[in-house]
Structures are given as C-alpha cells and as structure tokens.
Tab-separated table of C-alpha atoms and ligand atoms in Angstrom:
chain	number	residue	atom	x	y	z
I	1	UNK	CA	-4.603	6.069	3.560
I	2	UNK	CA	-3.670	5.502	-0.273
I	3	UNK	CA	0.167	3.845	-0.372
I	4	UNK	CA	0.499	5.714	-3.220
I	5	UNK	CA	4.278	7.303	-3.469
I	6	UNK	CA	3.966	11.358	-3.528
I	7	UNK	CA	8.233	11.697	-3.386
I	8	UNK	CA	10.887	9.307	-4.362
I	9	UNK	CA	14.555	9.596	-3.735
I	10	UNK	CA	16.857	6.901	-5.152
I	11	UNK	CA	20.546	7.117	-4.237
I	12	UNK	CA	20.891	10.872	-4.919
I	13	UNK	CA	24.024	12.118	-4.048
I	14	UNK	CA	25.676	15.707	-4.015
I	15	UNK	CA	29.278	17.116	-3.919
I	16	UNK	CA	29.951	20.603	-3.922
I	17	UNK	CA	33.419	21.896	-5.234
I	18	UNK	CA	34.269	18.304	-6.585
I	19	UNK	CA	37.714	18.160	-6.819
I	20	UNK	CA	38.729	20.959	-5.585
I	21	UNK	CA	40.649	21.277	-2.054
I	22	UNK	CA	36.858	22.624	-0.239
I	23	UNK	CA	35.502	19.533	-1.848
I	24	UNK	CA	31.845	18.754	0.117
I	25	UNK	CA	30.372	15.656	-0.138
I	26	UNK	CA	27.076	16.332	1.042
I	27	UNK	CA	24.828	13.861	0.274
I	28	UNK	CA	26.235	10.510	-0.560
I	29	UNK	CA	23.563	8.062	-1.441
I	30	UNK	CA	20.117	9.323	-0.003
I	31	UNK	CA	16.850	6.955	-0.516
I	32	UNK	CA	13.386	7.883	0.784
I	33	UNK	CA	9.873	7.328	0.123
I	34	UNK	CA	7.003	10.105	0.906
I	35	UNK	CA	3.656	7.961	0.606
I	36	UNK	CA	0.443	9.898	-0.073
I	37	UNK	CA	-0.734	11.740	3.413
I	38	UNK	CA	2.614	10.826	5.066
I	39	UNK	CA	4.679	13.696	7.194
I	40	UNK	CA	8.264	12.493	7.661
I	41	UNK	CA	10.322	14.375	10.149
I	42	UNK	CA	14.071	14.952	9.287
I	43	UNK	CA	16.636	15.763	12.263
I	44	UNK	CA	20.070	16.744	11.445
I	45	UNK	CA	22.214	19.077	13.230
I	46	UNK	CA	23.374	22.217	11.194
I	47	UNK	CA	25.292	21.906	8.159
I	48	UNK	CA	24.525	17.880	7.670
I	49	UNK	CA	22.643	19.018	4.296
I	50	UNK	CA	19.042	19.473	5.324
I	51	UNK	CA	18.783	22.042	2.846
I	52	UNK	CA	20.850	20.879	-0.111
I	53	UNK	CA	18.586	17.833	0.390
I	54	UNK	CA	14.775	19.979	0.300
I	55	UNK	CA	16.257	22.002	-2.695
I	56	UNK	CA	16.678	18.949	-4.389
I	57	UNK	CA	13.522	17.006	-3.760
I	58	UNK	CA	11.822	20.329	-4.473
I	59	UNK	CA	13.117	20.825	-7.825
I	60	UNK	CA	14.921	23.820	-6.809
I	61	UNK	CA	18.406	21.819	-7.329
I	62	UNK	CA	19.573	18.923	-9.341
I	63	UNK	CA	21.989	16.175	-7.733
I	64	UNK	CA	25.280	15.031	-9.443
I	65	UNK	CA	23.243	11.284	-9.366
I	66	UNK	CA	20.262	9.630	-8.597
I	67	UNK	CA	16.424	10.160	-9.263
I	68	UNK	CA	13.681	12.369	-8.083
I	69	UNK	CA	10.474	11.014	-8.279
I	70	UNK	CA	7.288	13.304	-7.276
I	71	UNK	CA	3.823	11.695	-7.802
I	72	UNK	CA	6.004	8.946	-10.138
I	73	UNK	CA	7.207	11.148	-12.586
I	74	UNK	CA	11.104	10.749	-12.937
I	75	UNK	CA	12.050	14.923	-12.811
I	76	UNK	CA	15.469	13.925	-13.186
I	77	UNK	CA	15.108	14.071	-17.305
I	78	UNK	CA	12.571	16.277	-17.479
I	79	UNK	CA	13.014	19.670	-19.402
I	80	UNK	CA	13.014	22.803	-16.660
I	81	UNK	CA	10.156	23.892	-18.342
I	82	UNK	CA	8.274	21.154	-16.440
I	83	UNK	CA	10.199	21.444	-13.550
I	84	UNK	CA	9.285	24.748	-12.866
I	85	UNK	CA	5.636	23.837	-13.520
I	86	UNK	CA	5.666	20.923	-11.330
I	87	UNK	CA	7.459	23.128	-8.748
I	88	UNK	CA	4.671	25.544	-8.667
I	89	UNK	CA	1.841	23.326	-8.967
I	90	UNK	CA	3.116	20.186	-6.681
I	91	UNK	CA	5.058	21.383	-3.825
I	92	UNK	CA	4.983	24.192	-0.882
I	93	UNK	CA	7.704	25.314	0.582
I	94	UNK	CA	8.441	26.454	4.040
I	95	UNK	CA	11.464	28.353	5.773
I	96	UNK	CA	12.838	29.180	8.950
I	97	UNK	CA	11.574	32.764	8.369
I	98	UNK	CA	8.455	33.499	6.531
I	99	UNK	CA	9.626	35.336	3.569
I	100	UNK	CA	6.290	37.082	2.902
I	101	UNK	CA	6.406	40.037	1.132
I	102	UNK	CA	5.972	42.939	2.648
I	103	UNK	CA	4.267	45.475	0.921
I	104	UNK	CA	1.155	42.917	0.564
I	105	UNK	CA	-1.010	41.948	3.114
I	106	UNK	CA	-1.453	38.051	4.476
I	107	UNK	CA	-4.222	37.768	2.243
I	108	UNK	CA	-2.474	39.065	-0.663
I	109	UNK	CA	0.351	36.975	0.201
I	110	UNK	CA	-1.994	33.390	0.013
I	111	UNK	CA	-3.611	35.189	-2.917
I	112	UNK	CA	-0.612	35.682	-5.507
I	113	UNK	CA	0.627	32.126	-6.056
I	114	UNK	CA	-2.589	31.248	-6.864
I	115	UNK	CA	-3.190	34.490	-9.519
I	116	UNK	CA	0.313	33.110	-10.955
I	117	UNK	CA	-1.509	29.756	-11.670
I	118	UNK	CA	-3.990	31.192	-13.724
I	119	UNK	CA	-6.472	31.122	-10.411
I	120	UNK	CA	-8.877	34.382	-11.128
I	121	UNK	CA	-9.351	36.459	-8.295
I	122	UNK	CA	-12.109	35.174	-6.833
I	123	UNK	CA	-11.465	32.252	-6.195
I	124	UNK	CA	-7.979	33.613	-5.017
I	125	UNK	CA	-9.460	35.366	-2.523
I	126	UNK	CA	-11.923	32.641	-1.377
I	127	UNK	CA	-9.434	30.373	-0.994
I	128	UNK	CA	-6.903	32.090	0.657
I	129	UNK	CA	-9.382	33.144	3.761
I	130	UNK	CA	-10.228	29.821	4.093
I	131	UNK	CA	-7.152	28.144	4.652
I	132	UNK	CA	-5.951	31.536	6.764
I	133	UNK	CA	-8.707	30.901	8.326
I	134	UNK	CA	-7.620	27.067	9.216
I	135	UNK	CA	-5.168	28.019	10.755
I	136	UNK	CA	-6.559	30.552	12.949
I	137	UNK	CA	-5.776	33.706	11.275
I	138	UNK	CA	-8.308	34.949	9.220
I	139	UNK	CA	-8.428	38.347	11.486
I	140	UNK	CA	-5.027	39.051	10.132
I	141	UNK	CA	-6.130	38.577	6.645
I	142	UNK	CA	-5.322	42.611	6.018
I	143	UNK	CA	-2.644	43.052	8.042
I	144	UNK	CA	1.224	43.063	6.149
I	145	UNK	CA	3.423	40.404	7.705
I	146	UNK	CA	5.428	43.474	9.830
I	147	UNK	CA	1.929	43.657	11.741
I	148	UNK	CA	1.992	40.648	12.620
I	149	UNK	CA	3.400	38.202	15.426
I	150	UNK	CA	6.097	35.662	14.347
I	151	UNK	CA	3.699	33.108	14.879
I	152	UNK	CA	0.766	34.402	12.802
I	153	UNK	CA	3.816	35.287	10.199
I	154	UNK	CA	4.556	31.688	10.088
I	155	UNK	CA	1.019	30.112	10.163
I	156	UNK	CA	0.714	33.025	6.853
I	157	UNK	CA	3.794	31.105	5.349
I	158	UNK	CA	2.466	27.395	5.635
I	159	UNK	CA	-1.397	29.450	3.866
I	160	UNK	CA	0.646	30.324	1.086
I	161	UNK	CA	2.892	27.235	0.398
I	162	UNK	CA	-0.498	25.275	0.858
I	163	UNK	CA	-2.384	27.891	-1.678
I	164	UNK	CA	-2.205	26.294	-4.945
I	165	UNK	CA	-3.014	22.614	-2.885
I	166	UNK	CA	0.179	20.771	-3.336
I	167	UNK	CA	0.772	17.172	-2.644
I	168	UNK	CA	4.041	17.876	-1.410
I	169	UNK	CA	5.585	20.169	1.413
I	170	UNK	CA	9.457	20.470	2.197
I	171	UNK	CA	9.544	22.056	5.521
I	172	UNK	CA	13.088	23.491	6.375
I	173	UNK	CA	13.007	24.216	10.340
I	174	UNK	CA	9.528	25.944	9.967
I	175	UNK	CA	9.330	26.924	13.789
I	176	UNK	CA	13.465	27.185	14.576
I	177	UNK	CA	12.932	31.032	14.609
I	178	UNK	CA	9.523	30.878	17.021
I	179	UNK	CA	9.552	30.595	20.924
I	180	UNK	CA	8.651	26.762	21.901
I	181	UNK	CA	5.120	27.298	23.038
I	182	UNK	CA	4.521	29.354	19.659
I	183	UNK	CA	6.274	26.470	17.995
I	184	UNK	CA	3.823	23.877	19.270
I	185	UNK	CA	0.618	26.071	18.379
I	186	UNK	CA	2.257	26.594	15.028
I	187	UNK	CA	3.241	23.023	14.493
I	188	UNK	CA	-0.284	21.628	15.585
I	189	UNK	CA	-2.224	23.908	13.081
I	190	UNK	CA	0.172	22.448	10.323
I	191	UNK	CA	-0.306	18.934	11.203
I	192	UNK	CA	-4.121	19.894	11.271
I	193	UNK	CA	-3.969	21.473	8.020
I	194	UNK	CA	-1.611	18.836	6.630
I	195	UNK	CA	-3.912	15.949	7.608
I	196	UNK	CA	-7.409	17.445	6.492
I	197	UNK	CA	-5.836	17.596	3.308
I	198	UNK	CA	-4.060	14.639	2.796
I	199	UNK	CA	-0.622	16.288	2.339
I	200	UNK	CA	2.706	14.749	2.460
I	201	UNK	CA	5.192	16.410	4.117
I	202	UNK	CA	9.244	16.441	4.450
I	203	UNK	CA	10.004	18.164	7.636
I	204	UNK	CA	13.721	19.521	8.889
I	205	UNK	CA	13.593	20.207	12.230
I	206	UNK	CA	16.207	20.366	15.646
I	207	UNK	CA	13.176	20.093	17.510
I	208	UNK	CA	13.261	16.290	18.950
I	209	UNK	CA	9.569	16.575	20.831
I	210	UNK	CA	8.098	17.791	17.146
I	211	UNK	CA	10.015	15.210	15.576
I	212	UNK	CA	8.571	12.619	17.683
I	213	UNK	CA	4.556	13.771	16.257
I	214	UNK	CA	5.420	12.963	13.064
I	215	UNK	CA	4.587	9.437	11.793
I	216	UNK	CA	8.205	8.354	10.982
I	217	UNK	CA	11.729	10.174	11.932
I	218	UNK	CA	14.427	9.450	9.827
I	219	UNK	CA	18.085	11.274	10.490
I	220	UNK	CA	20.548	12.697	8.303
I	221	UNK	CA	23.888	11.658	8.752
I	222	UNK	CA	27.252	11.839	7.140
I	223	UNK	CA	25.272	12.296	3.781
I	224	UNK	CA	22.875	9.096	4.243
I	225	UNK	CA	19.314	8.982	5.704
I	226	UNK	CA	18.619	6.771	8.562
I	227	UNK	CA	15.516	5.259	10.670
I	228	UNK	CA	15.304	7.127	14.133
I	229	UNK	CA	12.308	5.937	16.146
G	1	ADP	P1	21.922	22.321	6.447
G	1	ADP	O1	20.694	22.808	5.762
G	1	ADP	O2	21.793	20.957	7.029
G	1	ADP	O3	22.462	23.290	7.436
G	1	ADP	P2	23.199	22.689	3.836
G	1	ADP	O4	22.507	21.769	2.910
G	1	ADP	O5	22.830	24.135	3.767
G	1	ADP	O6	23.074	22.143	5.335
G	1	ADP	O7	24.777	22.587	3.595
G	1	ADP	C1	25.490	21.358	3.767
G	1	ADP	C2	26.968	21.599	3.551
G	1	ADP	O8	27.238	21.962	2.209
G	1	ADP	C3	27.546	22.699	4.407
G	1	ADP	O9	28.843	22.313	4.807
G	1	ADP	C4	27.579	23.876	3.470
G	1	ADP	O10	28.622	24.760	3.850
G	1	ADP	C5	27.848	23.244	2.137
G	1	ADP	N1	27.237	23.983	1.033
G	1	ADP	C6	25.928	24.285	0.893
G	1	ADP	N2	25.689	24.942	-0.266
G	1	ADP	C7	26.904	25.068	-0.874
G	1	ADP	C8	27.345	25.667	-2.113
G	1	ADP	N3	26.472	26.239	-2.958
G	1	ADP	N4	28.659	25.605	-2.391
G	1	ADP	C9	29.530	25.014	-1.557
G	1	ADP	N5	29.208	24.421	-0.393
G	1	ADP	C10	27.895	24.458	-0.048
C-alpha cells in the first residue's frame, strides 16, 4: 500500500448561525488523514456533525477555517470551477438512502455520471455492468430502483458513486436504512469493491461491529475527531 495522502483535513472548523442566539459550533478543529487504499470508519451519534463534516471534505461545503486537501491539492483556494470538477471526477458519495433516480434503470443509473464526464456510451455501459456486476447485481441491471430490494438499491448506489473511479468515497450511514444481515452483505461487497480498487474511504456509521472492519475508527466528538480502537 502507497502512503500516499488521498484526503487531508487540517483544523477545519464550522459554526452555523455565528453569533446569533442558535449559534452551532459544529466542528471545532477537525484533523485527519485518508492515505491511498485506506477506509476510515467514523462513529458519532446523531447530530455530532457527521454530515457537515462529509459535505465538507467532499467539496460540497466550505468551512469557516482550515484546509481541505484531496490527492494534495489545497481546494480551500481553489475557484468552484475546479471544485466542482474535482467533485465529480475524485469522490463518490454515498447516503443513507440510495437516491437513484427513478425513471432510469440501475444500469442507467451507473451509466449517467459517467456520460456527464464525457465517457461515450460504450464504455458507459461496459463499465457500469461490470462493477454492478461486482457487487452481485448485474441481473438487476434493467430493473428501476422501485424494483428492487433495499439492498440491491444500495449495492446500485455504491456502482454509481464508484462509476467515474474515484479515489475518494464519503460514506454517510450507507446501510442505517437496511436490516443488519442486509447490512453486512452490503457492507462486505463495498469493502470488496473498495479494496480491489484501491479506494479510500470516509465512512459514518452507528454500526459499532462495521466500524470495527474498517482499518482505523476514529470518533466524532464535541466537534473534534478522536482515535477509537
Ligand atoms: P449529523 O450528520 O452528525 O447528524 P449534521 O452535520 O447534520 O450532524 O448537523 C450537526 C449539527 O449542526 C446539528 O445540530 C444540526 O442541527 C446543525 N446544522 C446542520 N446544518 C445546519 C444548517 N445549515 N444551519 C444550521 N444548523 C445546522
């Protein structure tokens, strides 16, 4: 395994309504490193800012301080032009519920992040039954996410954030809304996936035994990160 650093957080912090009497100060001096082919898990309860956090090493948010490195370029200057770029190319994203679309079917679904990189069809196509079928669900391929199991929805979800091969995925509670033996089966094919590709991988989760199968926990608390192992 390369040490190189896929995701750098330096002392970012975040305060919504500063000043005001609902002041929140979520995040209050985060660091953490992501090296190349690393999958982090991070446990907070509800509200702690597991999200706020993700948004923010995702490009999706900016914090009031503090840098965001991803592959060690410093996005924390860089025009949102570049962000959104970097965004699209460099990190996946996955939710607590699948947001597929659904008027498309699962292989549609892998298929259109990669047609909005410039991917031609094709190659779309090839690439999206492969990794659906990675994960076990290349028989859904034409079935919309409403015909599917929650499971298969999810397993759909991880395909597409994976589909334009970033080095980075945020994870935020990708099996909370699955049963626990789904959860497992669903959690093992993205560790698979994740580790045949040499993915990093930020991962929220409430889910201790998960946690625990990840190569480092770390813990979100009162707006700082922490080692938990
Ligand atoms: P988690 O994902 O851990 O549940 P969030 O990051 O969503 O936590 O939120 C952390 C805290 O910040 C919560 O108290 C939430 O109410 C608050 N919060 C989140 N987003 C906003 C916002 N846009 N404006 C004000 N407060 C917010």
């Amino acid at each position: 395994m390369s040490s190189q650093s896929v995701l750098s957080l330096k002392g970012i912090k975040k305060t919504y309504n500063a000043g005001k009497p609902n002041e929140v100060k979520v995040l209050r001096g985060i660091d953490l490193e992501l090296k190349e082919g690393e999958i982090v898990a991070m446990v907070a309860p509800s509200g702690a800012g597991k999200s706020t956090l993700l948004h923010i090493a995702g490009l999706l948010d900016t914090p009031d301080t503090g840098l965001v490195e991803i592959g060690g370029e410093n996005f924390s200057r860089q025009s949102d032009r570049r962000r959104t770029r970097a965004r699209r190319e460099d990190v996946g994203f996955v939710y607590q519920f699948h947001h597929l679309l659904p008027e498309f079917s699962a292989l549609e679904n892998v298929m259109l992040p990669q047609l909005a990189n410039g991917v031609s069809r094709t190659s779309a196509k090839a690439r999206a039954f492969d990794i659906l079928g990675r994960v076990g669900v290349a028989e859904r391929a034409d079935h919309r996410p409403a015909d599917m199991s929650g499971g298969e929805q999810q397993r759909v979800a991880f395909c597409r954030a994976l589909a334009n091969a970033p080095r980075l995925l945020l994870a935020d509670e990708p099996t909370g809304n699955l049963d626990p033996t789904t959860a497992e089966k669903v959690f093992t094919s993205l560790m698979e996936l994740a580790r045949e590709t040499g993915l990093s991988a930020l991962v929220a989760t409430h889910n201790l035994e998960l946690a625990a199968r990840m190569d480092r926990q770390v813990k979100l608390e009162e707006g700082v990160l922490v080692t938990a192992d």
